[in-house]
Steps between C-alpha positions, in 0.01 A plus 500: 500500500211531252310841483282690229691832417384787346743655251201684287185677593186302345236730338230257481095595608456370916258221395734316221842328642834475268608124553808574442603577816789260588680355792887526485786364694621770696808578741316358887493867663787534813337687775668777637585546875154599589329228305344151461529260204172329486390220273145552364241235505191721420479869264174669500333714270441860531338787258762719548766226335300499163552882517861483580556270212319744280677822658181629617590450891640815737798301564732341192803377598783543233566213235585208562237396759329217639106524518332370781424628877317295735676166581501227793803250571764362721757717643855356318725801639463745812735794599703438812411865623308788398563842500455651857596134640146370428503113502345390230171362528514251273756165433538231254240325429183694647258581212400813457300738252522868417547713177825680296546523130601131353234294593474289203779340572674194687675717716508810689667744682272713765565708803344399851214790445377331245475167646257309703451168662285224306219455772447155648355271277483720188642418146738652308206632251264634772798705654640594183211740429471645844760780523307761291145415541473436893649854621295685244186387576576443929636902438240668315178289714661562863742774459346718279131411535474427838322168442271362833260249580188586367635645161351423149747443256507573123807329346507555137699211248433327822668176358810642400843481687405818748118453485564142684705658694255777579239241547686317760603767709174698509313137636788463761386874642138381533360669150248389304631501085339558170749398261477565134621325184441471161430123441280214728864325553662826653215590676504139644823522600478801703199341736737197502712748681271629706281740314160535615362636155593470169421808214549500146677806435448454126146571544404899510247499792785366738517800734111471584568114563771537720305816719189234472694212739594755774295542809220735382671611211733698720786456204901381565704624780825385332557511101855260390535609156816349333372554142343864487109487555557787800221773330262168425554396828366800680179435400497199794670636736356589888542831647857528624619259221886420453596484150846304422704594202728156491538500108393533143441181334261589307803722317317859518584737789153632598435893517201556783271803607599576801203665623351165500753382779403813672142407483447141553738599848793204383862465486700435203835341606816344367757286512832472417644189644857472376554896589448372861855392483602824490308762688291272756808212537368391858144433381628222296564281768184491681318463181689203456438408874144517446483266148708264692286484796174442239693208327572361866133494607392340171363837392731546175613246223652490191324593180721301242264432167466122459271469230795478261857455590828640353788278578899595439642908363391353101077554632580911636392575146147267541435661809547855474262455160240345763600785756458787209191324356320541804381128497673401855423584823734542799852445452629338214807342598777321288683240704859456426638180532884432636726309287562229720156529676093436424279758475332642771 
């Protein structure tokens, strides 16, 4: 198979890309036992694989290693039987998507929990950026906010990967959205994914403008803040206010008075996504029930950036520079092309 390893760390500033990164013939993975081989037609592009390639991630896998996570593709190798006699869900030739470390890569090997089924009609690039994105925003609006009809919506970075997401989901529980963005294009994305306002967040008096479009300047019931704008944010937010800590993009962790939570009556709340594995296992599934029950009413789609594409492993370096320089929106997605078969 081909495949980008990592056999150094690269100390280079976020915002510049080494183009040196190379794709290598490497050994095709065997699965074990428990395992699928899948071929990958799609890699996406996340934040936190610039900051594994520069050793600045919580979790570094020792040398050598293949970068990558998110991937969609065609099932080339099932188990027989899984552990507890489990019949595996999945056979040659379904496509699926998910996320393990080696996505930039032709091939990979992935355990059914980390797997799920290309929806109906979807390509390889809209499902390829789904895995991450979907569950954290679906989590942090319905099971941690409590999200209802009736709801106004904040979603910060609102046409990034998650704040699509976010947009989608908080529309297909009856809430009206104020997205914000930094540039006319992003800002015209998110209503072109159902936003119903748009707010430069570049501009200082953004709080006042955001407060200004609710009903009688009541303020936001729900704040989705993926890029750390939580203490700005509480100057628009309604009485009984949710507050969701989904990330820091912006790259500062914020420090808050929290006397000011106390006062304005709100709720400051996280969430941890991946950890879910672990200590809430049995919520994963009806999160996922719930995305895949948006996607079958028409409520969710893919969010794969088309205004530029990034064709074969040789373009990862192109696109994580367009991911890290902040000039895409949504997903950027490489496809990965088959030797034998056409892009897709």
């Amino acid at each position: 198979m081909k495949g980008i390893e990592i056999k150094e760390y690269v100390t280079v500033r976020l915002r510049s890309w080494p183009e040196d990164l190379k794709v290598l013939d490497l050994p095709t993975p065997t699965p074990k036992p428990n395992e699928y081989l899948i071929a990958i037609h799609a890699s996406a592009t996340n934040f936190f694989d610039l900051l594994q390639i520069r050793r600045k991630y919580q979790h570094q896998p020792a040398f050598p290693w293949i970068a990558g996570s998110e991937f969609s593709g065609v099932v080339l190798k099932a188990p027989k039987s899984l552990p507890g006699g489990k019949t595996p869900k999945y056979k040659e030739g379904d496509k699926v998507f998910g996320a393990s470390q080696g996505g930039y890569a032709t091939h990979i090997v992935c355990t059914e929990e980390r797997l799920k089924g290309v929806p109906e009609g979807w390509s390889f690039a809209d499902a390829a950026g789904v895995f991450v994105t979907a569950p954290t925003s679906y989590a942090g609006l319905v099971v941690r906010a409590g999200i209802k009809k009736g709801d106004w919506v904040l979603v910060h970075a609102a046409a990034g990967g998650v704040g699509l997401a976010a947009v989608q989901i908080a529309k297909a529980f009856g809430a009206t959205v104020i997205a914000t963005a930094g540039t006319q294009r992003k800002q015209d994305v998110a209503r072109a994914f159902g936003a119903d306002y748009a707010v430069n967040y570049r501009q200082s008096d953004w709080p006042k403008k955001v407060k200004k479009l609710t009903p009688k300047g009541r303020g936001i019931d729900i704040v989705y803040d993926p890029v750390g704008l939580i203490a700005q944010s509480m100057k628009c937010t309604a009485w009984n206010g949710r507050l969701l800590v989904i990330g820091f993009a912006a790259g500062d962790i914020e420090k808050m008075a929290t006397n000011r939570i106390l006062l304005k009556n709100v709720s400051v709340v996280g969430l941890h996504w991946g950890a879910y594995a672990i200590n809430e296992p049995e919520m994963q599934d009806k999160v996922w029930d719930g995305i895949f029950e948006l996607v079958k009413q028409g409520k969710y789609r893919g969010t794969a950036f088309i205004d530029k594409e990034f064709v074969g492993l040789d373009s990862v370096p192109a696109a994580l520079k367009a991911l890290g320089g902040r000039d895409s929106w949504g997903k950027v997605v490489v496809q990965v092309p088959q030797e034998g078969g056409s892009k897709i």
